[in-house]
């Protein structure tokens, strides 16, 4: 699994487009490239992940790269985590993504999010996040749970159970609610169906 420059550049362009689509405060692509720590963290992760996958001998250097990126951005993504395309971390400070986490395509995540484990046992310990998922500021998604495509995790929710497709998780511990049938969520202007 080599990290090739043309491949990296293509993905980087996708990342910049995703940031521009998700953040109304973006003024230019150059601003995103120079000033968005979420983008820098994703790019650093791609390098660290390629090293992690290439050889067991490169795992320590991969961890070093991930920790250097953490020091600069405030975002910690373990090099073993699998991250999909067009993943955008808005603001980013305090985000932690564990080793066995899997994040799908077109995921929007805000600051203070943890994709963490609840077990010290080897194996799958971190969440699997589907495609087109939104995770609000301060949310904690813990354990080997699955957040299905199109679901949303509300700000400061603590999710410890699977979240069905198209549902919204709210509360501590969170519970799944269907925004198409829940009157309270139907009236919430921050939830788009």
mmCIF file of C-alpha atoms in Angstrom:
data_model
loop_
_atom_site.group_PDB
_atom_site.id
_atom_site.type_symbol
_atom_site.label_atom_id
_atom_site.label_comp_id
_atom_site.label_asym_id
_atom_site.label_seq_id
_atom_site.Cartn_x
_atom_site.Cartn_y
_atom_site.Cartn_z
ATOM 1 C CA UNK A 1 0.000 0.000 0.000
ATOM 2 C CA UNK A 2 2.195 2.798 -1.250
ATOM 3 C CA UNK A 3 1.310 6.446 -0.845
ATOM 4 C CA UNK A 4 1.650 7.837 -4.375
ATOM 5 C CA UNK A 5 1.817 11.588 -4.965
ATOM 6 C CA UNK A 6 -0.841 11.770 -7.752
ATOM 7 C CA UNK A 7 -3.210 9.705 -5.575
ATOM 8 C CA UNK A 8 -2.539 11.964 -2.567
ATOM 9 C CA UNK A 9 -3.120 15.121 -4.629
ATOM 10 C CA UNK A 10 -6.427 13.788 -5.988
ATOM 11 C CA UNK A 11 -7.639 12.954 -2.467
ATOM 12 C CA UNK A 12 -6.400 16.302 -1.147
ATOM 13 C CA UNK A 13 -8.510 18.119 -3.758
ATOM 14 C CA UNK A 14 -11.539 16.079 -2.687
ATOM 15 C CA UNK A 15 -10.865 17.025 0.945
ATOM 16 C CA UNK A 16 -10.693 20.717 0.099
ATOM 17 C CA UNK A 17 -13.970 20.497 -1.858
ATOM 18 C CA UNK A 18 -15.613 18.699 1.091
ATOM 19 C CA UNK A 19 -14.468 21.436 3.476
ATOM 20 C CA UNK A 20 -15.861 24.104 1.172
ATOM 21 C CA UNK A 21 -19.196 22.269 0.960
ATOM 22 C CA UNK A 22 -19.521 21.714 4.727
ATOM 23 C CA UNK A 23 -18.217 24.992 6.111
ATOM 24 C CA UNK A 24 -19.992 28.215 5.114
ATOM 25 C CA UNK A 25 -17.125 30.241 6.636
ATOM 26 C CA UNK A 26 -14.637 29.096 3.972
ATOM 27 C CA UNK A 27 -13.491 31.966 1.782
ATOM 28 C CA UNK A 28 -11.093 30.133 -0.532
ATOM 29 C CA UNK A 29 -9.415 26.803 -1.209
ATOM 30 C CA UNK A 30 -6.105 28.362 -0.196
ATOM 31 C CA UNK A 31 -7.563 29.220 3.215
ATOM 32 C CA UNK A 32 -8.575 25.581 3.699
ATOM 33 C CA UNK A 33 -5.137 24.288 2.663
ATOM 34 C CA UNK A 34 -3.272 26.687 4.939
ATOM 35 C CA UNK A 35 -5.568 27.153 7.944
ATOM 36 C CA UNK A 36 -7.797 24.111 8.544
ATOM 37 C CA UNK A 37 -6.382 21.715 11.174
ATOM 38 C CA UNK A 38 -8.989 19.059 10.353
ATOM 39 C CA UNK A 39 -7.631 18.846 6.812
ATOM 40 C CA UNK A 40 -4.031 18.760 8.063
ATOM 41 C CA UNK A 41 -4.913 15.932 10.475
ATOM 42 C CA UNK A 42 -6.502 13.865 7.702
ATOM 43 C CA UNK A 43 -3.502 14.377 5.427
ATOM 44 C CA UNK A 44 -1.107 13.446 8.223
ATOM 45 C CA UNK A 45 -3.212 10.378 8.956
ATOM 46 C CA UNK A 46 -2.998 9.223 5.346
ATOM 47 C CA UNK A 47 0.796 9.246 5.562
ATOM 48 C CA UNK A 48 0.851 7.520 8.970
ATOM 49 C CA UNK A 49 -1.751 4.943 7.877
ATOM 50 C CA UNK A 50 0.218 4.061 4.728
ATOM 51 C CA UNK A 51 3.304 3.496 6.888
ATOM 52 C CA UNK A 52 1.290 1.459 9.427
ATOM 53 C CA UNK A 53 -0.068 -0.842 6.725
ATOM 54 C CA UNK A 54 3.172 -1.188 4.765
ATOM 55 C CA UNK A 55 5.347 -2.889 7.365
ATOM 56 C CA UNK A 56 5.435 -3.699 11.096
ATOM 57 C CA UNK A 57 8.851 -2.011 11.121
ATOM 58 C CA UNK A 58 7.199 1.280 10.172
ATOM 59 C CA UNK A 59 4.647 1.221 12.987
ATOM 60 C CA UNK A 60 6.767 3.181 15.436
ATOM 61 C CA UNK A 61 7.547 5.884 12.842
ATOM 62 C CA UNK A 62 3.833 5.915 11.935
ATOM 63 C CA UNK A 63 2.966 6.541 15.594
ATOM 64 C CA UNK A 64 5.560 9.304 15.680
ATOM 65 C CA UNK A 65 3.952 10.963 12.632
ATOM 66 C CA UNK A 66 0.490 10.709 14.222
ATOM 67 C CA UNK A 67 1.747 12.240 17.473
ATOM 68 C CA UNK A 68 3.489 15.065 15.614
ATOM 69 C CA UNK A 69 0.238 15.786 13.768
ATOM 70 C CA UNK A 70 -1.597 15.703 17.117
ATOM 71 C CA UNK A 71 0.849 18.232 18.590
ATOM 72 C CA UNK A 72 0.251 20.611 15.685
ATOM 73 C CA UNK A 73 -3.522 20.159 15.178
ATOM 74 C CA UNK A 74 -4.948 18.974 18.505
ATOM 75 C CA UNK A 75 -6.474 16.021 16.639
ATOM 76 C CA UNK A 76 -5.356 12.463 17.398
ATOM 77 C CA UNK A 77 -6.037 9.798 14.795
ATOM 78 C CA UNK A 78 -4.349 6.455 15.440
ATOM 79 C CA UNK A 79 -2.463 5.314 12.321
ATOM 80 C CA UNK A 80 -4.324 1.990 12.436
ATOM 81 C CA UNK A 81 -7.733 3.664 12.032
ATOM 82 C CA UNK A 82 -9.381 3.420 8.611
ATOM 83 C CA UNK A 83 -10.659 6.741 7.250
ATOM 84 C CA UNK A 84 -12.821 7.105 4.144
ATOM 85 C CA UNK A 85 -12.874 9.762 1.464
ATOM 86 C CA UNK A 86 -14.004 13.369 1.916
ATOM 87 C CA UNK A 87 -13.845 13.124 5.722
ATOM 88 C CA UNK A 88 -14.095 16.631 7.186
ATOM 89 C CA UNK A 89 -13.335 17.559 10.780
ATOM 90 C CA UNK A 90 -14.671 21.065 11.467
ATOM 91 C CA UNK A 91 -12.668 23.018 14.077
ATOM 92 C CA UNK A 92 -11.161 19.731 15.229
ATOM 93 C CA UNK A 93 -9.540 20.459 18.574
ATOM 94 C CA UNK A 94 -9.860 17.511 20.930
ATOM 95 C CA UNK A 95 -10.906 14.873 18.381
ATOM 96 C CA UNK A 96 -9.655 11.357 19.209
ATOM 97 C CA UNK A 97 -10.064 8.393 16.836
ATOM 98 C CA UNK A 98 -8.913 4.990 18.100
ATOM 99 C CA UNK A 99 -6.896 2.268 16.407
ATOM 100 C CA UNK A 100 -9.707 -0.025 15.232
ATOM 101 C CA UNK A 101 -12.143 2.750 14.296
ATOM 102 C CA UNK A 102 -13.511 2.769 10.765
ATOM 103 C CA UNK A 103 -14.913 5.969 9.270
ATOM 104 C CA UNK A 104 -16.843 5.903 5.996
ATOM 105 C CA UNK A 105 -17.025 8.388 3.150
ATOM 106 C CA UNK A 106 -18.474 11.909 3.370
ATOM 107 C CA UNK A 107 -18.452 12.011 7.177
ATOM 108 C CA UNK A 108 -18.702 15.383 8.934
ATOM 109 C CA UNK A 109 -17.291 15.530 12.464
ATOM 110 C CA UNK A 110 -17.033 18.471 14.849
ATOM 111 C CA UNK A 111 -14.575 19.291 17.647
ATOM 112 C CA UNK A 112 -14.294 17.270 20.841
ATOM 113 C CA UNK A 113 -15.521 13.992 19.327
ATOM 114 C CA UNK A 114 -14.167 10.680 20.606
ATOM 115 C CA UNK A 115 -14.397 7.406 18.681
ATOM 116 C CA UNK A 116 -13.128 5.361 21.592
ATOM 117 C CA UNK A 117 -12.937 1.900 23.040
ATOM 118 C CA UNK A 118 -14.443 0.477 26.209
ATOM 119 C CA UNK A 119 -12.304 -2.665 26.390
ATOM 120 C CA UNK A 120 -8.620 -3.342 26.858
ATOM 121 C CA UNK A 121 -8.929 -6.642 24.946
ATOM 122 C CA UNK A 122 -7.285 -7.015 21.538
ATOM 123 C CA UNK A 123 -9.507 -6.989 18.479
ATOM 124 C CA UNK A 124 -12.227 -4.615 17.308
ATOM 125 C CA UNK A 125 -12.683 -2.097 20.149
ATOM 126 C CA UNK A 126 -13.705 1.107 18.384
ATOM 127 C CA UNK A 127 -16.759 2.267 16.402
ATOM 128 C CA UNK A 128 -17.592 1.754 12.756
ATOM 129 C CA UNK A 129 -19.053 4.911 11.210
ATOM 130 C CA UNK A 130 -21.006 4.576 7.974
ATOM 131 C CA UNK A 131 -21.183 6.933 5.006
ATOM 132 C CA UNK A 132 -22.811 10.395 5.130
ATOM 133 C CA UNK A 133 -22.783 10.462 8.940
ATOM 134 C CA UNK A 134 -22.661 13.647 10.992
ATOM 135 C CA UNK A 135 -21.192 13.635 14.512
ATOM 136 C CA UNK A 136 -21.835 16.718 16.650
ATOM 137 C CA UNK A 137 -19.401 18.581 18.894
ATOM 138 C CA UNK A 138 -18.382 16.744 22.044
ATOM 139 C CA UNK A 139 -20.065 13.470 21.112
ATOM 140 C CA UNK A 140 -18.590 10.216 22.379
ATOM 141 C CA UNK A 141 -19.110 7.042 20.340
ATOM 142 C CA UNK A 142 -17.745 4.203 22.442
ATOM 143 C CA UNK A 143 -17.049 0.542 21.796
ATOM 144 C CA UNK A 144 -17.449 -1.585 18.672
ATOM 145 C CA UNK A 145 -20.810 -0.030 17.819
ATOM 146 C CA UNK A 146 -22.025 0.636 14.279
ATOM 147 C CA UNK A 147 -23.395 3.999 13.183
ATOM 148 C CA UNK A 148 -25.201 3.227 9.945
ATOM 149 C CA UNK A 149 -25.261 5.368 6.798
ATOM 150 C CA UNK A 150 -26.969 8.743 7.037
ATOM 151 C CA UNK A 151 -27.272 8.721 10.833
ATOM 152 C CA UNK A 152 -26.488 11.704 13.056
ATOM 153 C CA UNK A 153 -24.989 11.770 16.536
ATOM 154 C CA UNK A 154 -26.055 14.904 18.388
ATOM 155 C CA UNK A 155 -23.696 17.240 20.208
ATOM 156 C CA UNK A 156 -22.502 15.842 23.548
ATOM 157 C CA UNK A 157 -24.373 12.561 23.048
ATOM 158 C CA UNK A 158 -22.790 9.404 24.441
ATOM 159 C CA UNK A 159 -23.500 6.530 22.065
ATOM 160 C CA UNK A 160 -22.865 2.981 23.301
ATOM 161 C CA UNK A 161 -25.366 1.085 21.101
ATOM 162 C CA UNK A 162 -25.748 0.686 17.354
ATOM 163 C CA UNK A 163 -27.471 3.558 15.566
ATOM 164 C CA UNK A 164 -29.804 2.656 12.675
ATOM 165 C CA UNK A 165 -29.660 4.286 9.270
ATOM 166 C CA UNK A 166 -31.170 7.762 9.132
ATOM 167 C CA UNK A 167 -31.707 8.034 12.911
ATOM 168 C CA UNK A 168 -30.420 10.681 15.306
ATOM 169 C CA UNK A 169 -28.732 9.802 18.619
ATOM 170 C CA UNK A 170 -29.322 12.295 21.438
ATOM 171 C CA UNK A 171 -28.725 12.290 25.188
ATOM 172 C CA UNK A 172 -26.497 10.623 27.766
ATOM 173 C CA UNK A 173 -26.606 7.742 27.236
ATOM 174 C CA UNK A 174 -28.069 8.491 23.851
ATOM 175 C CA UNK A 175 -31.136 6.890 22.379
ATOM 176 C CA UNK A 176 -32.042 6.576 18.722
ATOM 177 C CA UNK A 177 -34.899 8.711 17.483
ATOM 178 C CA UNK A 178 -36.385 8.879 13.998
ATOM 179 C CA UNK A 179 -36.490 12.498 12.781
ATOM 180 C CA UNK A 180 -39.237 11.622 10.289
ATOM 181 C CA UNK A 181 -41.704 10.595 13.015
ATOM 182 C CA UNK A 182 -40.524 12.249 16.255
ATOM 183 C CA UNK A 183 -42.473 15.534 16.631
ATOM 184 C CA UNK A 184 -39.733 17.212 18.672
ATOM 185 C CA UNK A 185 -37.066 16.420 16.073
ATOM 186 C CA UNK A 186 -39.357 17.354 13.182
ATOM 187 C CA UNK A 187 -39.483 20.903 14.549
ATOM 188 C CA UNK A 188 -35.714 21.178 15.168
ATOM 189 C CA UNK A 189 -34.236 23.436 12.457
ATOM 190 C CA UNK A 190 -30.731 22.051 13.012
ATOM 191 C CA UNK A 191 -31.699 18.541 11.852
ATOM 192 C CA UNK A 192 -31.970 18.161 8.098
ATOM 193 C CA UNK A 193 -33.743 15.139 6.709
#
